Tab-separated table of C-alpha atoms in Angstrom:
chain	number	residue	atom	x	y	z
A	793	MET	CA	-20.408	-52.863	-42.386
A	794	GLN	CA	-23.537	-56.275	-42.313
A	795	ALA	CA	-20.945	-57.809	-45.343
A	796	LEU	CA	-18.435	-57.482	-42.140
A	797	ASN	CA	-20.351	-57.935	-39.530
A	798	GLU	CA	-21.212	-61.451	-40.973
A	799	LYS	CA	-17.741	-62.305	-42.333
A	800	LEU	CA	-16.307	-61.845	-38.448
A	801	LYS	CA	-19.337	-63.680	-37.638
A	802	GLN	CA	-18.205	-66.497	-39.317
A	803	GLU	CA	-14.424	-66.259	-38.947
A	804	PHE	CA	-13.654	-65.662	-36.200
A	805	GLY	CA	-16.515	-65.906	-33.998
A	806	ILE	CA	-16.987	-62.610	-33.294
A	807	ASP	CA	-20.373	-61.301	-33.555
A	808	PHE	CA	-20.305	-56.972	-32.244
A	809	LYS	CA	-23.029	-55.907	-29.756
A	810	ASP	CA	-22.144	-51.866	-30.984
A	811	LYS	CA	-22.161	-52.258	-34.791
A	812	THR	CA	-21.110	-48.414	-35.066
A	813	LEU	CA	-18.061	-49.149	-32.461
A	814	LEU	CA	-16.801	-51.662	-35.813
A	815	GLU	CA	-17.847	-49.252	-38.224
A	816	THR	CA	-16.051	-46.520	-36.900
A	817	ALA	CA	-13.178	-48.674	-36.702
A	818	PHE	CA	-13.401	-49.291	-40.545
A	819	THR	CA	-13.607	-45.122	-40.844
A	820	HIS	CA	-10.304	-43.402	-41.921
A	821	THR	CA	-9.271	-39.994	-41.490
A	822	SER	CA	-9.777	-39.201	-45.087
A	823	TYR	CA	-12.362	-40.264	-45.891
A	824	ALA	CA	-14.738	-39.090	-42.173
A	825	ASN	CA	-12.696	-35.467	-43.228
A	826	GLU	CA	-14.186	-35.931	-47.280
A	827	HIS	CA	-18.008	-36.536	-45.036
A	828	ARG	CA	-17.561	-33.697	-42.810
A	829	LEU	CA	-21.257	-32.239	-42.367
A	830	LEU	CA	-22.385	-35.888	-41.889
A	831	ASN	CA	-20.626	-36.009	-38.479
A	832	ILE	CA	-18.465	-39.161	-39.136
A	833	SER	CA	-15.919	-40.197	-36.384
A	834	HIS	CA	-12.666	-41.713	-37.863
A	835	ASN	CA	-10.704	-44.400	-36.002
A	836	GLU	CA	-7.414	-42.927	-34.511
A	837	ARG	CA	-9.285	-42.728	-31.141
A	838	LEU	CA	-9.596	-47.035	-31.360
A	839	GLU	CA	-6.528	-46.771	-32.826
A	840	PHE	CA	-4.630	-45.657	-30.614
A	841	LEU	CA	-6.169	-47.670	-27.416
A	842	GLY	CA	-5.467	-50.449	-29.870
A	843	ASP	CA	-2.409	-49.906	-29.645
A	844	ALA	CA	-2.031	-50.324	-26.080
A	845	VAL	CA	-4.364	-53.689	-25.699
A	846	LEU	CA	-1.504	-55.238	-28.399
A	847	GLN	CA	1.222	-54.544	-26.226
A	848	LEU	CA	-0.006	-55.099	-23.350
A	849	LEU	CA	-1.284	-58.733	-23.773
A	850	ILE	CA	2.378	-59.589	-26.657
A	851	SER	CA	4.316	-58.242	-24.043
A	852	GLN	CA	2.106	-60.943	-21.734
A	853	TYR	CA	2.575	-63.247	-23.808
A	854	LEU	CA	6.659	-63.075	-24.968
A	855	PHE	CA	6.616	-62.955	-21.140
A	856	LYS	CA	5.558	-66.208	-19.914
A	857	LYS	CA	6.894	-68.219	-23.188
A	858	TYR	CA	10.658	-66.737	-22.659
A	859	PRO	CA	11.077	-67.524	-18.365
A	860	LYS	CA	14.420	-66.599	-19.816
A	861	LYS	CA	14.782	-63.733	-21.327
A	862	PRO	CA	15.902	-60.662	-20.119
A	863	GLU	CA	13.754	-57.386	-21.106
A	864	GLY	CA	15.927	-56.103	-23.645
A	865	ASP	CA	15.201	-59.497	-25.976
A	866	LEU	CA	11.600	-59.546	-25.120
A	867	SER	CA	11.670	-55.785	-25.985
A	868	LYS	CA	13.332	-56.508	-30.040
A	869	MET	CA	11.549	-59.461	-29.800
A	870	ARG	CA	7.791	-57.633	-29.088
A	871	SER	CA	8.640	-54.601	-31.321
A	872	MET	CA	9.628	-57.202	-34.733
A	873	ILE	CA	5.868	-58.009	-33.610
A	874	VAL	CA	3.971	-55.691	-33.257
A	875	ARG	CA	5.785	-53.929	-36.098
A	876	GLU	CA	4.274	-51.565	-38.600
A	877	GLU	CA	4.082	-54.011	-41.655
A	878	SER	CA	3.600	-57.192	-38.935
A	879	LEU	CA	-0.283	-55.764	-38.112
A	880	ALA	CA	-0.842	-54.778	-41.884
A	881	GLY	CA	0.328	-58.828	-42.943
A	882	PHE	CA	-1.695	-59.537	-40.283
A	883	SER	CA	-5.158	-56.841	-42.041
A	884	ARG	CA	-5.034	-58.149	-45.234
A	885	TYR	CA	-4.961	-62.415	-43.930
A	886	CYS	CA	-7.657	-60.897	-42.198
A	887	GLY	CA	-9.231	-59.615	-45.332
A	888	PHE	CA	-9.396	-56.280	-43.764
A	889	ASP	CA	-8.342	-54.366	-46.747
A	890	ALA	CA	-11.314	-55.195	-48.188
A	891	TYR	CA	-13.138	-52.784	-46.199
A	892	ILE	CA	-11.635	-50.021	-45.692
A	893	LYS	CA	-13.322	-46.727	-45.383
A	894	LEU	CA	-11.130	-44.660	-47.496
A	895	GLY	CA	-11.283	-40.686	-48.559
A	896	ASN	CA	-11.297	-40.520	-52.642
A	897	GLY	CA	-8.163	-39.048	-52.585
A	898	GLU	CA	-6.739	-41.537	-50.781
A	899	GLU	CA	-8.175	-44.005	-52.319
A	900	LYS	CA	-6.321	-43.290	-55.910
A	901	SER	CA	-3.710	-42.966	-54.837
A	902	GLY	CA	-3.636	-46.958	-53.098
A	903	GLY	CA	-4.391	-46.345	-49.691
A	904	ARG	CA	-5.903	-49.218	-49.532
A	905	HIS	CA	-2.910	-51.203	-49.745
A	906	ARG	CA	-0.168	-49.069	-47.793
A	907	ASP	CA	1.270	-50.344	-44.959
A	908	THR	CA	1.117	-47.554	-42.305
A	909	ILE	CA	-3.145	-47.135	-43.786
A	910	LEU	CA	-3.871	-51.881	-42.355
A	911	GLY	CA	-1.645	-51.751	-39.494
A	912	ASP	CA	-3.760	-48.731	-38.032
A	913	LEU	CA	-6.558	-50.482	-39.057
A	914	PHE	CA	-5.357	-54.179	-37.141
A	915	GLU	CA	-5.141	-51.721	-33.628
A	916	ALA	CA	-8.069	-49.679	-33.902
A	917	PHE	CA	-9.964	-53.361	-35.013
A	918	LEU	CA	-8.402	-54.256	-31.890
A	919	GLY	CA	-9.577	-51.570	-29.969
A	920	ALA	CA	-12.870	-51.765	-30.660
A	921	LEU	CA	-13.639	-54.811	-30.092
A	922	LEU	CA	-12.086	-54.331	-26.434
A	923	MET	CA	-14.521	-51.879	-26.336
A	924	ASP	CA	-17.101	-53.980	-27.609
A	925	GLN	CA	-16.944	-57.628	-25.078
A	926	GLY	CA	-13.452	-55.777	-23.074
A	927	VAL	CA	-9.362	-57.286	-22.901
A	928	GLU	CA	-10.258	-61.278	-23.192
A	929	ALA	CA	-12.353	-61.548	-26.318
A	930	VAL	CA	-9.149	-59.594	-27.820
A	931	ASN	CA	-7.037	-61.485	-26.546
A	932	ALA	CA	-8.921	-64.912	-27.035
A	933	PHE	CA	-8.478	-62.685	-31.049
A	934	LEU	CA	-5.058	-62.443	-30.856
A	935	ASN	CA	-4.732	-66.199	-29.925
A	936	LYS	CA	-6.375	-67.538	-32.805
A	937	VAL	CA	-5.079	-65.311	-34.777
A	938	MET	CA	-2.031	-64.053	-34.025
A	939	ILE	CA	0.003	-66.062	-32.572
A	940	PRO	CA	-0.053	-68.841	-34.425
A	941	GLN	CA	1.662	-67.153	-36.935
A	942	VAL	CA	4.005	-65.356	-34.719
A	943	GLU	CA	4.888	-69.296	-33.975
A	944	LYS	CA	6.093	-69.880	-37.097
A	945	GLY	CA	8.849	-67.429	-37.315
A	946	ASN	CA	11.589	-68.496	-35.461
A	947	PHE	CA	11.603	-65.060	-32.559
A	948	GLU	CA	14.904	-67.056	-30.591
A	949	ARG	CA	16.717	-64.463	-32.596
A	950	VAL	CA	14.796	-62.267	-34.017
A	951	LYS	CA	16.963	-59.383	-34.955
A	952	ASP	CA	15.709	-56.174	-35.686
A	953	TYR	CA	16.189	-53.179	-38.201
A	954	LYS	CA	19.076	-51.295	-35.937
A	955	THR	CA	20.754	-53.844	-34.786
A	956	THR	CA	20.709	-55.891	-38.116
A	957	LEU	CA	22.164	-52.222	-40.216
A	958	GLN	CA	24.216	-51.490	-36.670
A	959	GLU	CA	25.924	-55.362	-36.994
A	960	LEU	CA	26.333	-54.503	-41.092
A	961	LEU	CA	28.358	-51.728	-41.519
A	962	GLN	CA	30.608	-52.475	-38.311
A	963	GLY	CA	31.224	-55.341	-40.184
A	964	GLN	CA	32.772	-53.283	-42.611
A	965	GLY	CA	35.077	-51.115	-39.783
A	966	ASP	CA	34.671	-48.562	-37.381
A	967	VAL	CA	31.839	-47.030	-38.466
A	968	SER	CA	29.624	-43.872	-36.941
A	969	ILE	CA	25.374	-44.061	-36.830
A	970	ASP	CA	22.554	-41.758	-35.965
A	971	TYR	CA	19.781	-41.574	-36.315
A	972	ARG	CA	17.870	-37.544	-36.155
A	973	VAL	CA	14.778	-36.710	-36.352
A	974	SER	CA	14.769	-34.823	-39.122
A	975	ASN	CA	10.711	-33.881	-39.148
A	976	GLU	CA	6.945	-34.064	-37.072
A	977	SER	CA	3.525	-33.384	-38.506
A	978	GLY	CA	0.084	-33.874	-37.302
A	979	PRO	CA	-1.657	-33.446	-34.082
A	980	ALA	CA	0.116	-34.502	-30.516
A	981	HIS	CA	-2.128	-37.428	-29.735
A	982	ALA	CA	-1.165	-38.571	-33.513
A	983	LYS	CA	2.106	-37.131	-34.377
A	984	VAL	CA	4.167	-38.436	-37.370
A	985	PHE	CA	8.687	-38.330	-36.967
A	986	GLU	CA	10.900	-38.926	-40.048
A	987	VAL	CA	13.735	-39.387	-38.697
A	988	THR	CA	17.559	-39.843	-41.029
A	989	VAL	CA	19.943	-42.626	-40.503
A	990	PHE	CA	23.429	-40.564	-41.488
A	991	VAL	CA	26.336	-43.143	-41.214
A	992	ASN	CA	29.937	-41.399	-40.777
A	993	ASP	CA	28.081	-37.832	-41.045
A	994	GLU	CA	26.435	-38.685	-44.374
A	995	ALA	CA	22.856	-39.416	-44.531
A	996	LYS	CA	21.502	-42.790	-45.973
A	997	SER	CA	18.262	-43.456	-46.042
A	998	LYS	CA	14.808	-41.905	-44.369
A	999	GLY	CA	12.027	-43.132	-41.784
A	1000	ILE	CA	8.477	-42.102	-41.065
A	1001	GLY	CA	6.639	-44.118	-38.209
A	1002	LYS	CA	4.552	-43.129	-35.460
A	1003	SER	CA	7.242	-42.956	-33.173
A	1004	LYS	CA	10.604	-41.456	-33.092
A	1005	LYS	CA	11.376	-45.680	-32.432
A	1006	LEU	CA	9.553	-47.165	-34.901
A	1007	ALA	CA	10.442	-44.034	-37.733
A	1008	GLU	CA	14.449	-45.488	-36.791
A	1009	GLN	CA	13.349	-48.605	-37.500
A	1010	ASP	CA	11.966	-47.880	-40.977
A	1011	ALA	CA	15.005	-45.861	-41.365
A	1012	ALA	CA	17.261	-48.195	-40.771
A	1013	LYS	CA	15.053	-51.080	-43.107
A	1014	ASN	CA	15.254	-48.186	-46.384
A	1015	ALA	CA	19.207	-48.336	-45.245
A	1016	LEU	CA	19.703	-51.982	-45.649
A	1017	ASP	CA	17.408	-52.241	-48.451
A	1018	ALA	CA	20.175	-49.958	-50.415
A	1019	LEU	CA	22.841	-52.309	-48.939
A	1020	GLN	CA	21.582	-55.095	-50.672
């Protein structure tokens, strides 16, 4: 963690007071499970906290930047910004992927490159930063790392995957699109949902996510990929 701490200081001006929080943020459940005798904490609780503060600060950013946009548009824009793929990209952009502690099995199966793990890592880091230095420090970090990248995108016309799929299929005729939960797994505080998208009652693709909405977006994205 010393190398990570130095990186944070040099690149982002962040110096954690409580190094244990930082280490926990970068510890995946697979690593903690493989070292149970050491009673190591993993990052799921910090991820929960980071998700909440990220939603708040991005909502605040969009509310101020687009004073005339209705709630529905703001929600779609926020969903695109904080979706799993985006957060994984920010983890890579910050170089966080090199520092996460994974179990041997997860490492061998490519977990270090998996969007789910890296997106959760980014949120866990935000949660740790919130606990260590407060919401202003998190906001400053997002303004330095995330917001400039967000503003390079054209978020005036952004659409979510579900809307894009619906518009594409409706352009081909009268169709019905339905999203159904096909599986739920994990503990109550960290559920993973699997959703299947049906077009005219025919299963087209599946998606997974930490909420039903995220799983639906993933299913729609996979359906779009299959159609292209």
